[in-house]
PDB file of C-alpha atoms in Angstrom:
ATOM      1  CA  MET A 506    -213.821 -26.218   9.111  1.00 62.00           C
ATOM      2  CA  LEU A 507    -211.222 -28.371   7.995  1.00 63.00           C
ATOM      3  CA  LYS A 508    -211.219 -32.086   9.139  1.00 68.00           C
ATOM      4  CA  THR A 509    -207.680 -33.215   9.415  1.00 71.00           C
ATOM      5  CA  ASP A 510    -208.020 -36.720   8.874  1.00 73.00           C
ATOM      6  CA  LYS A 511    -208.846 -36.412   5.697  1.00 86.00           C
ATOM      7  CA  PHE A 512    -204.861 -35.740   4.433  1.00 96.00           C
ATOM      8  CA  LYS A 513    -202.662 -38.545   4.737  1.00 96.00           C
ATOM      9  CA  ASN A 514    -199.380 -36.887   3.929  1.00 98.00           C
ATOM     10  CA  VAL A 515    -198.467 -33.600   5.532  1.00 98.00           C
ATOM     11  CA  LEU A 516    -195.596 -31.462   4.911  1.00 98.00           C
ATOM     12  CA  VAL A 517    -194.592 -28.511   7.401  1.00 99.00           C
ATOM     13  CA  LEU A 518    -192.381 -26.072   6.060  1.00 99.00           C
ATOM     14  CA  CYS A 519    -190.503 -23.600   7.954  1.00 98.00           C
ATOM     15  CA  ALA A 520    -188.046 -20.750   7.398  1.00 98.00           C
ATOM     16  CA  HIS A 521    -186.699 -21.082  10.485  1.00 98.00           C
ATOM     17  CA  THR A 522    -186.508 -23.248  13.441  1.00 97.00           C
ATOM     18  CA  ASP A 523    -189.528 -22.542  15.519  1.00 96.00           C
ATOM     19  CA  ASP A 524    -191.702 -20.706  13.414  1.00 98.00           C
ATOM     20  CA  GLU A 525    -194.038 -23.930  13.874  1.00 98.00           C
ATOM     21  CA  PHE A 526    -195.069 -21.856  16.712  1.00 98.00           C
ATOM     22  CA  GLY A 527    -198.197 -20.716  14.193  1.00 98.00           C
ATOM     23  CA  CYS A 528    -198.863 -24.607  13.489  1.00 98.00           C
ATOM     24  CA  ALA A 529    -198.294 -26.273  15.748  1.00 98.00           C
ATOM     25  CA  GLY A 530    -201.887 -27.532  17.389  1.00 98.00           C
ATOM     26  CA  THR A 531    -202.548 -28.627  13.899  1.00 98.00           C
ATOM     27  CA  ILE A 532    -199.761 -30.668  13.310  1.00 98.00           C
ATOM     28  CA  ILE A 533    -200.556 -32.832  16.708  1.00 98.00           C
ATOM     29  CA  LYS A 534    -203.550 -32.670  16.058  1.00 98.00           C
ATOM     30  CA  LEU A 535    -203.122 -34.308  11.931  1.00 98.00           C
ATOM     31  CA  ILE A 536    -200.547 -37.097  13.855  1.00 97.00           C
ATOM     32  CA  ARG A 537    -203.300 -38.028  16.183  1.00 97.00           C
ATOM     33  CA  SER A 538    -205.451 -38.048  13.234  1.00 96.00           C
ATOM     34  CA  GLY A 539    -203.144 -40.717  11.152  1.00 96.00           C
ATOM     35  CA  SER A 540    -201.447 -38.344   9.077  1.00 97.00           C
ATOM     36  CA  ILE A 541    -198.069 -38.843   8.088  1.00 98.00           C
ATOM     37  CA  VAL A 542    -196.419 -35.411   8.906  1.00 98.00           C
ATOM     38  CA  ASN A 543    -193.117 -34.451   7.727  1.00 98.00           C
ATOM     39  CA  TYR A 544    -190.798 -31.309   9.237  1.00 98.00           C
ATOM     40  CA  VAL A 545    -188.540 -28.875   7.026  1.00 98.00           C
ATOM     41  CA  ALA A 546    -186.900 -26.085   8.650  1.00 98.00           C
ATOM     42  CA  PHE A 547    -184.400 -24.046   6.147  1.00 98.00           C
ATOM     43  CA  SER A 548    -182.075 -22.148   8.493  1.00 98.00           C
ATOM     44  CA  ARG A 549    -181.450 -23.487  12.801  1.00 96.00           C
ATOM     45  CA  CYS A 550    -180.651 -19.630  12.538  1.00 96.00           C
ATOM     46  CA  GLU A 551    -177.281 -19.542  14.237  1.00 95.00           C
ATOM     47  CA  GLU A 552    -176.585 -15.534  13.034  1.00 93.00           C
ATOM     48  CA  SER A 553    -179.872 -14.686  15.775  1.00 93.00           C
ATOM     49  CA  VAL A 554    -178.605 -17.219  19.032  1.00 96.00           C
ATOM     50  CA  PRO A 555    -179.147 -15.551  21.808  1.00 95.00           C
ATOM     51  CA  GLU A 556    -175.331 -14.646  23.438  1.00 95.00           C
ATOM     52  CA  GLY A 557    -174.376 -17.548  26.107  1.00 96.00           C
ATOM     53  CA  TYR A 558    -175.963 -20.636  24.284  1.00 97.00           C
ATOM     54  CA  PRO A 559    -174.326 -22.739  21.451  1.00 97.00           C
ATOM     55  CA  SER A 560    -174.915 -21.981  18.286  1.00 96.00           C
ATOM     56  CA  ASP A 561    -176.926 -25.231  16.772  1.00 97.00           C
ATOM     57  CA  VAL A 562    -179.094 -25.052  20.055  1.00 98.00           C
ATOM     58  CA  LEU A 563    -182.022 -24.181  17.886  1.00 98.00           C
ATOM     59  CA  GLU A 564    -181.818 -26.848  16.023  1.00 98.00           C
ATOM     60  CA  THR A 565    -181.418 -28.573  18.995  1.00 98.00           C
ATOM     61  CA  GLU A 566    -184.762 -27.283  20.438  1.00 98.00           C
ATOM     62  CA  CYS A 567    -186.648 -27.333  17.674  1.00 98.00           C
ATOM     63  CA  ILE A 568    -186.213 -31.552  17.134  1.00 98.00           C
ATOM     64  CA  SER A 569    -187.268 -31.326  20.979  1.00 98.00           C
ATOM     65  CA  ALA A 570    -189.868 -29.748  20.129  1.00 98.00           C
ATOM     66  CA  VAL A 571    -191.222 -31.609  16.848  1.00 98.00           C
ATOM     67  CA  SER A 572    -190.453 -34.670  18.218  1.00 98.00           C
ATOM     68  CA  LYS A 573    -192.884 -33.992  21.411  1.00 98.00           C
ATOM     69  CA  MET A 574    -195.800 -33.328  19.017  1.00 98.00           C
ATOM     70  CA  GLY A 575    -195.432 -37.309  17.774  1.00 98.00           C
ATOM     71  CA  LEU A 576    -192.924 -37.183  14.777  1.00 97.00           C
ATOM     72  CA  SER A 577    -190.499 -39.245  14.320  1.00 95.00           C
ATOM     73  CA  LYS A 578    -186.739 -38.212  13.914  1.00 93.00           C
ATOM     74  CA  THR A 579    -186.398 -39.610  10.666  1.00 97.00           C
ATOM     75  CA  ASN A 580    -189.218 -37.026   9.379  1.00 98.00           C
ATOM     76  CA  ILE A 581    -187.008 -34.026  10.600  1.00 98.00           C
ATOM     77  CA  ASN A 582    -185.100 -32.325   8.362  1.00 98.00           C
ATOM     78  CA  ILE A 583    -182.922 -28.898   9.575  1.00 98.00           C
ATOM     79  CA  ASP A 584    -180.741 -27.307   6.647  1.00 97.00           C
ATOM     80  CA  ARG A 585    -178.644 -24.088   7.361  1.00 96.00           C
ATOM     81  CA  LEU A 586    -179.271 -21.609   5.136  1.00 98.00           C
ATOM     82  CA  LYS A 587    -178.344 -18.322   6.652  1.00 96.00           C
ATOM     83  CA  VAL A 588    -181.087 -16.209   8.223  1.00 96.00           C
ATOM     84  CA  ARG A 589    -182.113 -13.068   5.446  1.00 95.00           C
ATOM     85  CA  HIS A 590    -180.285 -14.507   3.237  1.00 97.00           C
ATOM     86  CA  PHE A 591    -183.034 -17.005   1.481  1.00 98.00           C
ATOM     87  CA  PRO A 592    -183.718 -14.195  -1.493  1.00 98.00           C
ATOM     88  CA  SER A 593    -180.658 -15.261  -2.796  1.00 98.00           C
ATOM     89  CA  ASN A 594    -180.397 -18.533  -2.481  1.00 98.00           C
ATOM     90  CA  ARG A 595    -184.527 -19.382  -4.110  1.00 98.00           C
ATOM     91  CA  GLN A 596    -183.517 -21.054  -7.093  1.00 98.00           C
ATOM     92  CA  LYS A 597    -181.930 -23.364  -4.383  1.00 98.00           C
ATOM     93  CA  ILE A 598    -184.793 -23.604  -2.040  1.00 98.00           C
ATOM     94  CA  LEU A 599    -187.062 -24.434  -4.907  1.00 98.00           C
ATOM     95  CA  GLU A 600    -185.090 -26.967  -6.276  1.00 98.00           C
ATOM     96  CA  LYS A 601    -185.185 -28.845  -2.470  1.00 98.00           C
ATOM     97  CA  LEU A 602    -189.305 -28.284  -2.691  1.00 98.00           C
ATOM     98  CA  VAL A 603    -189.490 -29.953  -5.952  1.00 98.00           C
ATOM     99  CA  ARG A 604    -187.568 -33.030  -4.814  1.00 98.00           C
ATOM    100  CA  LEU A 605    -189.771 -32.658  -1.758  1.00 98.00           C
ATOM    101  CA  ASN A 606    -192.612 -32.940  -3.898  1.00 98.00           C
ATOM    102  CA  LYS A 607    -191.428 -35.885  -6.173  1.00 98.00           C
ATOM    103  CA  ASP A 608    -190.173 -37.659  -3.030  1.00 98.00           C
ATOM    104  CA  LEU A 609    -193.292 -37.426  -0.557  1.00 98.00           C
ATOM    105  CA  LYS A 610    -196.456 -36.452  -2.875  1.00 98.00           C
ATOM    106  CA  PRO A 611    -197.811 -34.276   0.178  1.00 98.00           C
ATOM    107  CA  ASP A 612    -201.452 -33.874  -0.293  1.00 97.00           C
ATOM    108  CA  LEU A 613    -201.220 -30.776   2.522  1.00 98.00           C
ATOM    109  CA  VAL A 614    -198.727 -28.146   3.076  1.00 98.00           C
ATOM    110  CA  LEU A 615    -198.621 -25.964   5.678  1.00 98.00           C
ATOM    111  CA  LEU A 616    -196.450 -22.774   5.299  1.00 98.00           C
ATOM    112  CA  PRO A 617    -195.889 -19.284   5.880  1.00 98.00           C
ATOM    113  CA  CYS A 618    -199.156 -17.007   4.775  1.00 98.00           C
ATOM    114  CA  SER A 619    -198.586 -15.222   2.117  1.00 98.00           C
ATOM    115  CA  LYS A 620    -198.811 -11.465   3.798  1.00 97.00           C
ATOM    116  CA  ASP A 621    -195.876 -12.622   6.012  1.00 98.00           C
ATOM    117  CA  ILE A 622    -193.249  -9.471   5.454  1.00 98.00           C
ATOM    118  CA  HIS A 623    -190.200 -11.267   6.827  1.00 98.00           C
ATOM    119  CA  GLN A 624    -187.847 -11.931   3.525  1.00 98.00           C
ATOM    120  CA  ASP A 625    -187.289 -15.920   4.401  1.00 98.00           C
ATOM    121  CA  HIS A 626    -190.479 -16.401   4.826  1.00 98.00           C
ATOM    122  CA  LYS A 627    -191.612 -14.704   1.860  1.00 98.00           C
ATOM    123  CA  THR A 628    -189.527 -16.907   0.169  1.00 98.00           C
ATOM    124  CA  ILE A 629    -190.866 -19.955   1.206  1.00 98.00           C
ATOM    125  CA  TYR A 630    -194.537 -19.128   0.452  1.00 98.00           C
ATOM    126  CA  GLU A 631    -193.305 -17.931  -3.302  1.00 98.00           C
ATOM    127  CA  GLU A 632    -191.286 -21.163  -3.863  1.00 98.00           C
ATOM    128  CA  GLY A 633    -194.071 -23.238  -1.727  1.00 98.00           C
ATOM    129  CA  ILE A 634    -196.786 -22.486  -3.831  1.00 98.00           C
ATOM    130  CA  ARG A 635    -194.591 -23.183  -7.500  1.00 98.00           C
ATOM    131  CA  ALA A 636    -193.489 -26.344  -6.024  1.00 98.00           C
ATOM    132  CA  PHE A 637    -196.775 -27.922  -4.499  1.00 98.00           C
ATOM    133  CA  LYS A 638    -199.661 -26.298  -6.853  1.00 96.00           C
ATOM    134  CA  TYR A 639    -201.395 -29.713  -7.371  1.00 97.00           C
ATOM    135  CA  SER A 640    -201.446 -29.866  -3.575  1.00 98.00           C
ATOM    136  CA  SER A 641    -204.053 -28.237  -0.829  1.00 98.00           C
ATOM    137  CA  ILE A 642    -201.692 -25.197   0.907  1.00 98.00           C
ATOM    138  CA  LEU A 643    -202.907 -23.761   4.148  1.00 98.00           C
ATOM    139  CA  GLY A 644    -200.965 -20.143   5.168  1.00 98.00           C
ATOM    140  CA  TYR A 645    -200.110 -20.024   8.829  1.00 98.00           C
ATOM    141  CA  GLU A 646    -200.024 -16.940  10.686  1.00 97.00           C
ATOM    142  CA  LEU A 647    -197.270 -15.721  12.578  1.00 97.00           C
ATOM    143  CA  PRO A 648    -198.859 -12.152  14.126  1.00 96.00           C
ATOM    144  CA  GLN A 649    -195.319 -10.983  14.804  1.00 95.00           C
ATOM    145  CA  ASN A 650    -195.215 -10.572  10.823  1.00 96.00           C
ATOM    146  CA  THR A 651    -197.982  -9.760   9.637  1.00 96.00           C
ATOM    147  CA  PHE A 652    -199.713  -6.210   9.074  1.00 95.00           C
ATOM    148  CA  SER A 653    -202.723  -7.938   7.921  1.00 95.00           C
ATOM    149  CA  PHE A 654    -203.855 -12.071   7.417  1.00 95.00           C
ATOM    150  CA  SER A 655    -206.965 -13.239   5.243  1.00 94.00           C
ATOM    151  CA  HIS A 656    -208.105 -16.443   7.766  1.00 94.00           C
ATOM    152  CA  ALA A 657    -210.660 -18.095   6.030  1.00 95.00           C
ATOM    153  CA  ALA A 658    -210.035 -21.749   7.489  1.00 97.00           C
ATOM    154  CA  PHE A 659    -209.691 -22.825  11.040  1.00 97.00           C
ATOM    155  CA  VAL A 660    -209.002 -25.677  12.828  1.00 97.00           C
ATOM    156  CA  ARG A 661    -210.523 -26.798  16.144  1.00 97.00           C
ATOM    157  CA  LEU A 662    -208.558 -27.364  19.009  1.00 98.00           C
ATOM    158  CA  ASP A 663    -209.221 -29.071  22.100  1.00 97.00           C
ATOM    159  CA  ASP A 664    -207.592 -28.442  25.638  1.00 97.00           C
ATOM    160  CA  LYS A 665    -205.432 -30.960  25.585  1.00 98.00           C
ATOM    161  CA  ILE A 666    -203.750 -30.352  22.179  1.00 98.00           C
ATOM    162  CA  ILE A 667    -203.315 -26.594  23.506  1.00 98.00           C
ATOM    163  CA  ASP A 668    -201.532 -28.076  26.364  1.00 98.00           C
ATOM    164  CA  GLN A 669    -199.568 -30.213  24.365  1.00 98.00           C
ATOM    165  CA  LYS A 670    -198.505 -27.385  21.986  1.00 98.00           C
ATOM    166  CA  ILE A 671    -197.697 -25.249  24.891  1.00 98.00           C
ATOM    167  CA  ASN A 672    -195.601 -28.111  27.005  1.00 98.00           C
ATOM    168  CA  CYS A 673    -193.809 -29.057  23.041  1.00 98.00           C
ATOM    169  CA  MET A 674    -193.216 -24.889  22.220  1.00 97.00           C
ATOM    170  CA  SER A 675    -191.720 -24.653  25.849  1.00 97.00           C
ATOM    171  CA  GLU A 676    -188.705 -26.572  24.515  1.00 98.00           C
ATOM    172  CA  TYR A 677    -187.352 -22.974  23.006  1.00 98.00           C
ATOM    173  CA  GLU A 678    -185.500 -21.903  26.028  1.00 97.00           C
ATOM    174  CA  SER A 679    -183.499 -19.667  24.113  1.00 97.00           C
ATOM    175  CA  GLN A 680    -186.585 -17.795  22.862  1.00 96.00           C
ATOM    176  CA  ASN A 681    -187.839 -16.930  26.323  1.00 95.00           C
ATOM    177  CA  PHE A 682    -186.848 -13.532  25.542  1.00 94.00           C
ATOM    178  CA  ARG A 683    -189.588 -13.026  22.258  1.00 94.00           C
ATOM    179  CA  GLY A 684    -192.806 -11.696  22.882  1.00 92.00           C
ATOM    180  CA  TYR A 685    -194.735 -14.729  20.957  1.00 92.00           C
ATOM    181  CA  ALA A 686    -192.913 -17.683  23.187  1.00 93.00           C
ATOM    182  CA  ASN A 687    -195.080 -17.720  25.912  1.00 93.00           C
ATOM    183  CA  GLU A 688    -197.696 -19.293  27.498  1.00 96.00           C
ATOM    184  CA  GLU A 689    -199.970 -16.418  27.507  1.00 97.00           C
ATOM    185  CA  PHE A 690    -199.257 -15.683  23.611  1.00 97.00           C
ATOM    186  CA  ILE A 691    -200.355 -18.948  22.753  1.00 97.00           C
ATOM    187  CA  LYS A 692    -203.592 -19.779  24.507  1.00 98.00           C
ATOM    188  CA  SER A 693    -205.007 -15.859  24.171  1.00 98.00           C
ATOM    189  CA  LEU A 694    -204.525 -16.151  20.178  1.00 98.00           C
ATOM    190  CA  ALA A 695    -206.415 -20.062  20.248  1.00 98.00           C
ATOM    191  CA  ARG A 696    -208.711 -18.005  21.822  1.00 98.00           C
ATOM    192  CA  VAL A 697    -209.177 -15.662  19.623  1.00 98.00           C
ATOM    193  CA  ARG A 698    -209.102 -18.080  16.519  1.00 98.00           C
ATOM    194  CA  GLY A 699    -211.613 -20.084  18.408  1.00 98.00           C
ATOM    195  CA  VAL A 700    -214.166 -17.823  19.290  1.00 98.00           C
ATOM    196  CA  GLN A 701    -214.106 -16.986  15.621  1.00 97.00           C
ATOM    197  CA  CYS A 702    -215.397 -20.176  14.491  1.00 97.00           C
ATOM    198  CA  GLY A 703    -217.159 -20.895  17.165  1.00 97.00           C
ATOM    199  CA  VAL A 704    -215.150 -22.890  19.597  1.00 97.00           C
ATOM    200  CA  SER A 705    -213.014 -22.437  22.521  1.00 97.00           C
ATOM    201  CA  PHE A 706    -209.520 -23.124  20.438  1.00 98.00           C
ATOM    202  CA  ALA A 707    -208.412 -22.720  16.845  1.00 98.00           C
ATOM    203  CA  GLU A 708    -205.595 -21.953  15.041  1.00 98.00           C
ATOM    204  CA  ALA A 709    -206.193 -20.208  11.453  1.00 98.00           C
ATOM    205  CA  PHE A 710    -204.703 -20.608   8.324  1.00 98.00           C
ATOM    206  CA  GLU A 711    -205.202 -18.854   4.842  1.00 98.00           C
ATOM    207  CA  ALA A 712    -206.929 -20.782   2.492  1.00 97.00           C
ATOM    208  CA  ILE A 713    -203.798 -20.633  -0.875  1.00 98.00           C
ATOM    209  CA  ARG A 714    -205.428 -23.410  -2.253  1.00 97.00           C
ATOM    210  CA  ILE A 715    -207.511 -26.365  -1.390  1.00 95.00           C
ATOM    211  CA  VAL A 716    -207.954 -29.463  -3.674  1.00 94.00           C
ATOM    212  CA  ILE A 717    -211.259 -31.616  -2.665  1.00 88.00           C
TER     213      ILE A 717
END
């Protein structure tokens, strides 16, 4: 069981706006514990916006969601890479991650887990572990993109944090059609992970690297 108050500078890496579905509760808990949290998404997913919404809707929804978690807008960075084109932008992504490491010096990095099969998520994982090889690294789960998941680390969440996570992620109105973007799924998965570590609710992570 990880104690979130041990981490002072935290960096959350998301391939796409809304990937924080996998770790929003932990972000909230980290901020409540006094951590400085920076959030970076590499794409605002214009190509995946449903018909009837403006092209920048996911960026707007993301800023609203993570701001409600407690992040300052100065700590939110959203890039504009094209969805499913991350492998061809690998060097550009790595160079940005190296700059982030130099500027922020995070002691904890949250990024997609190693078993995530989406090509964009996989690229962020692979370049992330290169850029932050001296930081603690936890891989969050997005069940819609994994066949298996090695969850050896758990972050306990209380009822208030779960309710806040649901409230924050409800900002993604344009994604309501997705199976993971609803209260029932969020709470059910958190309850399963909680049962696995003996509490009511939790988020689970792949323990990629732990520096104590």
